[in-house]
Every structure is written in structure tokens, then in C-alpha cells.
PDB file of C-alpha atoms and ligand atoms in Angstrom:
ATOM      1  CA  MET A 176       0.822   4.264  16.958  1.00  0.00           C
ATOM      2  CA  ASN A 177      -1.786   3.876  14.197  1.00  0.00           C
ATOM      3  CA  LEU A 178      -0.544   5.046  10.814  1.00  0.00           C
ATOM      4  CA  ILE A 179      -1.864   5.241   7.272  1.00  0.00           C
ATOM      5  CA  PHE A 180       0.449   5.190   4.261  1.00  0.00           C
ATOM      6  CA  LEU A 181      -0.901   6.943   1.217  1.00  0.00           C
ATOM      7  CA  GLY A 182       0.614   7.148  -2.241  1.00  0.00           C
ATOM      8  CA  ALA A 183       0.080   6.443  -5.914  1.00  0.00           C
ATOM      9  CA  PRO A 184       0.718   2.877  -7.100  1.00  0.00           C
ATOM     10  CA  GLY A 185       4.474   2.525  -7.415  1.00  0.00           C
ATOM     11  CA  ALA A 186       5.322   5.516  -5.206  1.00  0.00           C
ATOM     12  CA  GLY A 187       6.952   3.160  -2.721  1.00  0.00           C
ATOM     13  CA  LYS A 188       4.435   3.387   0.112  1.00  0.00           C
ATOM     14  CA  GLY A 189       4.622  -0.380   0.694  1.00  0.00           C
ATOM     15  CA  THR A 190       8.412  -0.324   0.958  1.00  0.00           C
ATOM     16  CA  GLN A 191       8.311   2.600   3.377  1.00  0.00           C
ATOM     17  CA  ALA A 192       5.495   1.033   5.389  1.00  0.00           C
ATOM     18  CA  GLU A 193       7.695  -2.049   5.765  1.00  0.00           C
ATOM     19  CA  VAL A 194      10.631   0.034   7.050  1.00  0.00           C
ATOM     20  CA  VAL A 195       8.447   1.734   9.647  1.00  0.00           C
ATOM     21  CA  SER A 196       6.795  -1.565  10.588  1.00  0.00           C
ATOM     22  CA  GLU A 197      10.216  -2.997  11.430  1.00  0.00           C
ATOM     23  CA  ALA A 198      11.392   0.145  13.228  1.00  0.00           C
ATOM     24  CA  LEU A 199       8.296   0.422  15.436  1.00  0.00           C
ATOM     25  CA  ASN A 200       7.568  -3.296  15.635  1.00  0.00           C
ATOM     26  CA  ILE A 201       3.945  -2.916  14.592  1.00  0.00           C
ATOM     27  CA  PRO A 202       2.275  -4.874  11.764  1.00  0.00           C
ATOM     28  CA  GLN A 203       2.016  -3.609   8.204  1.00  0.00           C
ATOM     29  CA  ILE A 204      -1.441  -4.337   6.878  1.00  0.00           C
ATOM     30  CA  SER A 205      -1.546  -4.355   3.097  1.00  0.00           C
ATOM     31  CA  THR A 206      -5.068  -4.817   1.762  1.00  0.00           C
ATOM     32  CA  GLY A 207      -3.507  -5.477  -1.673  1.00  0.00           C
ATOM     33  CA  ASN A 208      -1.544  -8.431  -0.256  1.00  0.00           C
ATOM     34  CA  ILE A 209      -4.595  -9.786   1.565  1.00  0.00           C
ATOM     35  CA  LEU A 210      -6.632  -9.538  -1.654  1.00  0.00           C
ATOM     36  CA  ARG A 211      -3.915 -11.170  -3.782  1.00  0.00           C
ATOM     37  CA  GLU A 212      -3.678 -14.018  -1.258  1.00  0.00           C
ATOM     38  CA  ALA A 213      -7.466 -14.475  -1.313  1.00  0.00           C
ATOM     39  CA  ALA A 214      -7.450 -14.470  -5.121  1.00  0.00           C
ATOM     40  CA  LYS A 215      -4.703 -17.103  -5.146  1.00  0.00           C
ATOM     41  CA  ASN A 216      -6.658 -19.273  -2.717  1.00  0.00           C
ATOM     42  CA  GLY A 217      -9.800 -18.884  -4.834  1.00  0.00           C
ATOM     43  CA  THR A 218     -12.032 -17.708  -1.955  1.00  0.00           C
ATOM     44  CA  GLU A 219     -15.358 -16.214  -2.986  1.00  0.00           C
ATOM     45  CA  TYR A 220     -14.365 -12.615  -2.345  1.00  0.00           C
ATOM     46  CA  GLY A 221     -10.884 -13.298  -3.713  1.00  0.00           C
ATOM     47  CA  LEU A 222     -12.273 -14.272  -7.092  1.00  0.00           C
ATOM     48  CA  LYS A 223     -14.556 -11.244  -7.153  1.00  0.00           C
ATOM     49  CA  ALA A 224     -11.640  -8.993  -6.257  1.00  0.00           C
ATOM     50  CA  LYS A 225      -9.292 -10.504  -8.842  1.00  0.00           C
ATOM     51  CA  ALA A 226     -11.204  -9.177 -11.833  1.00  0.00           C
ATOM     52  CA  ALA A 227     -11.090  -5.619 -10.465  1.00  0.00           C
ATOM     53  CA  MET A 228      -7.427  -5.881  -9.491  1.00  0.00           C
ATOM     54  CA  ASP A 229      -6.323  -7.236 -12.856  1.00  0.00           C
ATOM     55  CA  ALA A 230      -8.098  -4.352 -14.585  1.00  0.00           C
ATOM     56  CA  GLY A 231      -6.431  -1.759 -12.362  1.00  0.00           C
ATOM     57  CA  ALA A 232      -9.771  -0.860 -10.764  1.00  0.00           C
ATOM     58  CA  LEU A 233     -10.583  -0.717  -7.063  1.00  0.00           C
ATOM     59  CA  VAL A 234     -12.213  -3.596  -5.242  1.00  0.00           C
ATOM     60  CA  SER A 235     -15.599  -2.630  -3.769  1.00  0.00           C
ATOM     61  CA  ASP A 236     -15.619  -0.702  -0.508  1.00  0.00           C
ATOM     62  CA  ASP A 237     -17.792  -3.400   1.198  1.00  0.00           C
ATOM     63  CA  ILE A 238     -15.278  -6.152   0.576  1.00  0.00           C
ATOM     64  CA  VAL A 239     -12.223  -4.139   1.573  1.00  0.00           C
ATOM     65  CA  ILE A 240     -13.807  -2.616   4.682  1.00  0.00           C
ATOM     66  CA  GLY A 241     -14.877  -6.122   5.791  1.00  0.00           C
ATOM     67  CA  ILE A 242     -11.337  -7.436   5.335  1.00  0.00           C
ATOM     68  CA  LEU A 243      -9.832  -4.541   7.242  1.00  0.00           C
ATOM     69  CA  LYS A 244     -12.259  -4.840  10.177  1.00  0.00           C
ATOM     70  CA  GLU A 245     -11.327  -8.483  10.626  1.00  0.00           C
ATOM     71  CA  ARG A 246      -7.616  -7.852  10.319  1.00  0.00           C
ATOM     72  CA  ILE A 247      -7.328  -5.028  12.826  1.00  0.00           C
ATOM     73  CA  ALA A 248      -9.299  -7.020  15.379  1.00  0.00           C
ATOM     74  CA  GLU A 249      -6.374  -9.461  15.577  1.00  0.00           C
ATOM     75  CA  ASP A 250      -4.097  -9.466  18.644  1.00  0.00           C
ATOM     76  CA  ASP A 251      -0.968  -8.173  16.922  1.00  0.00           C
ATOM     77  CA  CYS A 252      -2.717  -4.854  16.228  1.00  0.00           C
ATOM     78  CA  GLN A 253      -3.197  -4.019  19.921  1.00  0.00           C
ATOM     79  CA  ASN A 254      -0.145  -1.749  20.073  1.00  0.00           C
ATOM     80  CA  GLY A 255      -0.680  -0.105  16.731  1.00  0.00           C
ATOM     81  CA  PHE A 256      -0.570  -0.846  13.018  1.00  0.00           C
ATOM     82  CA  ILE A 257       0.299   0.573   9.635  1.00  0.00           C
ATOM     83  CA  LEU A 258      -2.359   0.599   6.963  1.00  0.00           C
ATOM     84  CA  ASP A 259      -0.714   0.213   3.566  1.00  0.00           C
ATOM     85  CA  GLY A 260      -3.212   0.767   0.745  1.00  0.00           C
ATOM     86  CA  PHE A 261      -6.248   1.444   2.936  1.00  0.00           C
ATOM     87  CA  PRO A 262      -8.248   3.677   2.858  1.00  0.00           C
ATOM     88  CA  ARG A 263      -8.306   4.296  -0.867  1.00  0.00           C
ATOM     89  CA  THR A 264     -11.642   6.123  -1.055  1.00  0.00           C
ATOM     90  CA  VAL A 265     -13.415   8.693   1.110  1.00  0.00           C
ATOM     91  CA  PRO A 266     -16.133   6.149   2.111  1.00  0.00           C
ATOM     92  CA  GLN A 267     -13.351   3.810   3.340  1.00  0.00           C
ATOM     93  CA  ALA A 268     -11.874   6.631   5.447  1.00  0.00           C
ATOM     94  CA  GLU A 269     -15.331   7.390   6.820  1.00  0.00           C
ATOM     95  CA  ALA A 270     -15.781   3.713   7.696  1.00  0.00           C
ATOM     96  CA  LEU A 271     -12.519   3.830   9.639  1.00  0.00           C
ATOM     97  CA  ASP A 272     -13.708   6.908  11.543  1.00  0.00           C
ATOM     98  CA  ALA A 273     -17.042   5.185  12.213  1.00  0.00           C
ATOM     99  CA  MET A 274     -15.145   2.246  13.788  1.00  0.00           C
ATOM    100  CA  ASN A 275     -13.696   4.768  16.277  1.00  0.00           C
ATOM    101  CA  ILE A 276     -10.169   3.926  15.287  1.00  0.00           C
ATOM    102  CA  LYS A 277      -7.854   6.773  16.113  1.00  0.00           C
ATOM    103  CA  ILE A 278      -5.350   7.474  13.366  1.00  0.00           C
ATOM    104  CA  ASP A 279      -2.249   9.313  14.565  1.00  0.00           C
ATOM    105  CA  LYS A 280      -0.693  10.244  11.232  1.00  0.00           C
ATOM    106  CA  VAL A 281      -1.196   9.830   7.527  1.00  0.00           C
ATOM    107  CA  ILE A 282       2.075   9.671   5.628  1.00  0.00           C
ATOM    108  CA  GLU A 283       1.842  10.495   1.949  1.00  0.00           C
ATOM    109  CA  ILE A 284       4.752   9.322  -0.201  1.00  0.00           C
ATOM    110  CA  ALA A 285       4.665  11.804  -3.083  1.00  0.00           C
ATOM    111  CA  VAL A 286       6.204  10.906  -6.438  1.00  0.00           C
ATOM    112  CA  PRO A 287       5.408  12.503  -9.824  1.00  0.00           C
ATOM    113  CA  ASP A 288       3.423  10.318 -12.250  1.00  0.00           C
ATOM    114  CA  GLU A 289       6.219  10.364 -14.839  1.00  0.00           C
ATOM    115  CA  THR A 290       8.683   8.885 -12.330  1.00  0.00           C
ATOM    116  CA  ILE A 291       6.133   6.269 -11.311  1.00  0.00           C
ATOM    117  CA  LYS A 292       5.611   5.095 -14.879  1.00  0.00           C
ATOM    118  CA  GLN A 293       9.358   4.468 -15.154  1.00  0.00           C
ATOM    119  CA  ARG A 294       9.671   2.801 -11.762  1.00  0.00           C
ATOM    120  CA  VAL A 295       6.802   0.372 -11.888  1.00  0.00           C
ATOM    121  CA  SER A 296       8.276  -1.652 -14.743  1.00  0.00           C
ATOM    122  CA  GLY A 297      11.038  -2.813 -12.364  1.00  0.00           C
ATOM    123  CA  ARG A 298       8.724  -3.996  -9.618  1.00  0.00           C
ATOM    124  CA  ARG A 299       8.586  -7.671  -8.672  1.00  0.00           C
ATOM    125  CA  VAL A 300       6.455  -9.487  -6.141  1.00  0.00           C
ATOM    126  CA  CYS A 301       6.916 -12.909  -4.559  1.00  0.00           C
ATOM    127  CA  GLU A 302       4.307 -15.436  -5.698  1.00  0.00           C
ATOM    128  CA  GLY A 303       4.703 -17.226  -2.383  1.00  0.00           C
ATOM    129  CA  CYS A 304       4.590 -14.632   0.409  1.00  0.00           C
ATOM    130  CA  GLY A 305       3.829 -11.349  -1.356  1.00  0.00           C
ATOM    131  CA  ALA A 306       7.128  -9.656  -0.454  1.00  0.00           C
ATOM    132  CA  SER A 307       7.954  -6.849  -2.867  1.00  0.00           C
ATOM    133  CA  TYR A 308      11.192  -6.036  -4.669  1.00  0.00           C
ATOM    134  CA  HIS A 309      12.491  -3.734  -7.362  1.00  0.00           C
ATOM    135  CA  ILE A 310      15.170  -4.876  -9.803  1.00  0.00           C
ATOM    136  CA  GLU A 311      17.033  -1.583  -9.436  1.00  0.00           C
ATOM    137  CA  TYR A 312      16.109  -0.047  -6.088  1.00  0.00           C
ATOM    138  CA  LYS A 313      15.453  -3.111  -3.921  1.00  0.00           C
ATOM    139  CA  PRO A 314      16.700  -6.280  -5.646  1.00  0.00           C
ATOM    140  CA  SER A 315      16.365  -9.717  -4.071  1.00  0.00           C
ATOM    141  CA  LYS A 316      19.723 -11.333  -3.255  1.00  0.00           C
ATOM    142  CA  VAL A 317      19.224 -13.933  -5.989  1.00  0.00           C
ATOM    143  CA  GLU A 318      17.453 -12.607  -9.077  1.00  0.00           C
ATOM    144  CA  GLY A 319      13.968 -14.058  -9.420  1.00  0.00           C
ATOM    145  CA  THR A 320      13.973 -15.622  -5.927  1.00  0.00           C
ATOM    146  CA  CYS A 321      12.406 -14.205  -2.759  1.00  0.00           C
ATOM    147  CA  ASP A 322      14.838 -13.527   0.129  1.00  0.00           C
ATOM    148  CA  LYS A 323      12.155 -14.339   2.677  1.00  0.00           C
ATOM    149  CA  CYS A 324      10.574 -17.581   1.481  1.00  0.00           C
ATOM    150  CA  GLY A 325      12.508 -18.703  -1.609  1.00  0.00           C
ATOM    151  CA  GLY A 326       9.425 -18.306  -3.847  1.00  0.00           C
ATOM    152  CA  ASN A 327       9.529 -16.938  -7.399  1.00  0.00           C
ATOM    153  CA  THR A 328       9.442 -13.163  -7.828  1.00  0.00           C
ATOM    154  CA  VAL A 329       7.302 -12.072 -10.777  1.00  0.00           C
ATOM    155  CA  ILE A 330       5.815  -8.956 -12.402  1.00  0.00           C
ATOM    156  CA  ARG A 331       2.391  -8.247 -10.981  1.00  0.00           C
ATOM    157  CA  LYS A 332      -0.350  -8.507 -13.569  1.00  0.00           C
ATOM    158  CA  ASP A 333      -1.537  -5.023 -12.634  1.00  0.00           C
ATOM    159  CA  ASP A 334       1.953  -3.582 -13.181  1.00  0.00           C
ATOM    160  CA  GLN A 335       1.621  -3.901 -16.969  1.00  0.00           C
ATOM    161  CA  PRO A 336       2.047  -0.392 -18.490  1.00  0.00           C
ATOM    162  CA  GLU A 337      -1.567   0.098 -19.596  1.00  0.00           C
ATOM    163  CA  THR A 338      -2.909  -1.092 -16.246  1.00  0.00           C
ATOM    164  CA  VAL A 339      -0.560   1.278 -14.428  1.00  0.00           C
ATOM    165  CA  LEU A 340      -2.047   4.220 -16.358  1.00  0.00           C
ATOM    166  CA  GLU A 341      -5.510   3.122 -15.261  1.00  0.00           C
ATOM    167  CA  ARG A 342      -4.383   2.727 -11.639  1.00  0.00           C
ATOM    168  CA  LEU A 343      -2.852   6.195 -11.666  1.00  0.00           C
ATOM    169  CA  ALA A 344      -6.100   7.666 -13.021  1.00  0.00           C
ATOM    170  CA  VAL A 345      -8.058   5.841 -10.301  1.00  0.00           C
ATOM    171  CA  TYR A 346      -5.611   7.129  -7.689  1.00  0.00           C
ATOM    172  CA  HIS A 347      -6.077  10.747  -8.720  1.00  0.00           C
ATOM    173  CA  GLU A 348      -9.847  10.447  -8.903  1.00  0.00           C
ATOM    174  CA  LYS A 349     -10.672   8.319  -5.858  1.00  0.00           C
ATOM    175  CA  THR A 350      -7.699   8.269  -3.478  1.00  0.00           C
ATOM    176  CA  ALA A 351      -6.059  11.695  -3.800  1.00  0.00           C
ATOM    177  CA  PRO A 352      -9.129  13.382  -2.181  1.00  0.00           C
ATOM    178  CA  LEU A 353      -8.004  11.680   1.040  1.00  0.00           C
ATOM    179  CA  LYS A 354      -5.156  14.190   1.231  1.00  0.00           C
ATOM    180  CA  ASP A 355      -7.765  16.851   1.781  1.00  0.00           C
ATOM    181  CA  TYR A 356      -9.769  14.625   4.124  1.00  0.00           C
ATOM    182  CA  TYR A 357      -6.810  14.010   6.442  1.00  0.00           C
ATOM    183  CA  GLY A 358      -5.310  17.439   5.853  1.00  0.00           C
ATOM    184  CA  LYS A 359      -8.433  18.946   7.409  1.00  0.00           C
ATOM    185  CA  GLN A 360      -7.968  16.639  10.404  1.00  0.00           C
ATOM    186  CA  GLY A 361      -4.377  17.925  10.717  1.00  0.00           C
ATOM    187  CA  LYS A 362      -2.930  14.430  10.225  1.00  0.00           C
ATOM    188  CA  LEU A 363      -1.359  14.561   6.776  1.00  0.00           C
ATOM    189  CA  VAL A 364       2.425  14.598   6.459  1.00  0.00           C
ATOM    190  CA  THR A 365       3.891  14.572   2.948  1.00  0.00           C
ATOM    191  CA  VAL A 366       7.246  12.924   2.286  1.00  0.00           C
ATOM    192  CA  GLU A 367       8.836  13.460  -1.112  1.00  0.00           C
ATOM    193  CA  GLY A 368       9.770  10.053  -2.555  1.00  0.00           C
ATOM    194  CA  GLN A 369      13.455  10.479  -3.366  1.00  0.00           C
ATOM    195  CA  GLU A 370      15.476   8.674  -5.992  1.00  0.00           C
ATOM    196  CA  GLU A 371      17.239   6.584  -3.330  1.00  0.00           C
ATOM    197  CA  VAL A 372      14.922   4.403  -1.248  1.00  0.00           C
ATOM    198  CA  ALA A 373      17.181   4.825   1.808  1.00  0.00           C
ATOM    199  CA  ASP A 374      16.826   8.626   1.604  1.00  0.00           C
ATOM    200  CA  THR A 375      13.040   8.360   1.498  1.00  0.00           C
ATOM    201  CA  SER A 376      13.192   5.996   4.476  1.00  0.00           C
ATOM    202  CA  LYS A 377      15.136   8.541   6.525  1.00  0.00           C
ATOM    203  CA  LEU A 378      12.564  11.227   5.728  1.00  0.00           C
ATOM    204  CA  THR A 379       9.700   8.830   6.436  1.00  0.00           C
ATOM    205  CA  LEU A 380      11.047   7.741   9.815  1.00  0.00           C
ATOM    206  CA  ALA A 381      11.663  11.373  10.757  1.00  0.00           C
ATOM    207  CA  ALA A 382       8.074  12.239   9.747  1.00  0.00           C
ATOM    208  CA  VAL A 383       6.668   9.380  11.825  1.00  0.00           C
ATOM    209  CA  LYS A 384       8.709  10.315  14.892  1.00  0.00           C
ATOM    210  CA  ALA A 385       8.212  14.092  14.657  1.00  0.00           C
TER     211      ALA A 385
HETATM  212  P1  LIG B 439      -1.771  -2.564  -3.846  1.00  0.00           P
HETATM  213  O1  LIG B 439      -0.984  -3.802  -3.590  1.00  0.00           O
HETATM  214  O2  LIG B 439      -1.970  -1.736  -2.592  1.00  0.00           O
HETATM  215  O3  LIG B 439      -1.243  -1.744  -4.993  1.00  0.00           O
HETATM  216  O4  LIG B 439      -3.244  -3.043  -4.277  1.00  0.00           O
HETATM  217  C1  LIG B 439      -3.449  -3.805  -5.446  1.00  0.00           C
HETATM  218  C2  LIG B 439      -4.904  -3.756  -5.881  1.00  0.00           C
HETATM  219  O5  LIG B 439      -5.729  -4.288  -4.843  1.00  0.00           O
HETATM  220  C3  LIG B 439      -5.465  -2.370  -6.144  1.00  0.00           C
HETATM  221  O6  LIG B 439      -5.158  -1.893  -7.425  1.00  0.00           O
HETATM  222  C4  LIG B 439      -6.954  -2.616  -5.947  1.00  0.00           C
HETATM  223  O7  LIG B 439      -7.508  -3.283  -7.060  1.00  0.00           O
HETATM  224  C5  LIG B 439      -6.967  -3.579  -4.776  1.00  0.00           C
HETATM  225  N1  LIG B 439      -7.019  -2.871  -3.476  1.00  0.00           N
HETATM  226  C6  LIG B 439      -6.071  -2.883  -2.490  1.00  0.00           C
HETATM  227  N2  LIG B 439      -6.447  -2.124  -1.449  1.00  0.00           N
HETATM  228  C7  LIG B 439      -7.665  -1.614  -1.781  1.00  0.00           C
HETATM  229  C8  LIG B 439      -8.577  -0.736  -1.142  1.00  0.00           C
HETATM  230  N3  LIG B 439      -8.320  -0.204   0.068  1.00  0.00           N
HETATM  231  N4  LIG B 439      -9.743  -0.436  -1.788  1.00  0.00           N
HETATM  232  C9  LIG B 439     -10.020  -0.956  -2.999  1.00  0.00           C
HETATM  233  N5  LIG B 439      -9.205  -1.764  -3.671  1.00  0.00           N
HETATM  234  C10 LIG B 439      -8.035  -2.102  -3.080  1.00  0.00           C
END
């Protein structure tokens, strides 16, 4: 099954994508994680992307589409995949259609902006492997340490309050139109992001399996 997870920054789409990835045993492809890794490694596109990411802006369609093409050509995507954070613009969605990749469902995790602003301040990400946590909703077993690789968990630079406002504005302007795009294709399913992560996960899994 090929799925897309859509949602404003901090809505919890990554967390839900991870749950579904484990349940269906298909890879979760986070373009944000790939870009952060590239920025850390100082690759040419990584450095270009870093400036945009730190400012809360989107990385250019060319770069992100190139990354995605390479990633979904890998063997582990043969039986399906979950796109987490891609597409984020209509041209990216059109590029996906042009690649003849059949998308089965688009799951939107819907959370009001006000809730997001409160939630994002608790987010943490592992410097080592990119795993994500939340101090309240999804804490690591040992505070500040990643459960998966033992790396340090830190606040993402783009989770600073002013950057979050910018990312939300970008989401509404550039990404939210995808709801219409996939709605017209009959693929959009909206899941209300509940207060408890586990409740959202139940709704998400039900939406995927329906
Ligand atoms: P995320 O981890 O999904 O919140 O992504 C973090 C940042 O990476 C975003 O704010 C963008 O700057 C960049 N990014 C990730 N995915 C995309 C995409 N599909 N198109 C453009 N920029 C992206």
C-alpha cells in the first residue's frame, strides 16, 4: 500500500506514519529526516536545504523531488511505502503523478493551529538517528537520550516559536491546497488528531484499513 501522510508541522503526522509503518511493515519516508541528515553531513544539497529549513521555509521542489525519486527506487519500497512530509506543494504532487506512482490513500492528521503552537514546544528529535519524541506525549525512556540509538534528543531549530508560526503560514499557503488536490481524486481521509496519541493511532489505523 502506498500512503501519504499530510498535516501541519507538529500535528503528529510523523508519529502516526511511524505507527502505520510498523503495523504494515512498510518504510516511512520522511523527506525532513533525509534533508536533516544531508545537512548534518554537509552535502551540497544538504547545505542549500539547511538555510530554508532553519527559516521555516520549504526546500525547493527540484531538490525534494530528486531525493524522493531516489528513495522510492530502493528495494524496501517494492511492497509499499509511507510518505511523511512529501508532497508539500501541488507541483510535488504533480511530479508524483507524473512518475506513475499510484497512491492508495492520503491521510490528513488535522489539528487546530492553537493546539499545534502549544504542542511543538515539547517536541524533541534525536541528533543521531532522527527519531522523534515529545516530552509529554511520547517521552524517551531516559530524558534527553534516544531509545533507539542512545543519541542526544534536542529541540529542532525550526521548532522555535517564531519559526513555527512561519511554518504554519507556509503550510496553509502551499500544502493545504493538497487536500483539495487529493480530495478530487477521492483519496483524502481526514483523521482528527486527538489529545492522546494512542487514540489518534487507533483512528489512523482504522482509516488506513477501511
Ligand atoms: P519535517 O521534518 O517534515 O517537518 O520537515 C522539516 C523541514 O524540511 C521543512 O520545514 C522543510 O523546510 C523541509 N522539507 C521537508 N519535506 C519537504 C518537502 N516535501 N518540500 C519542501 N521542503 C521540505
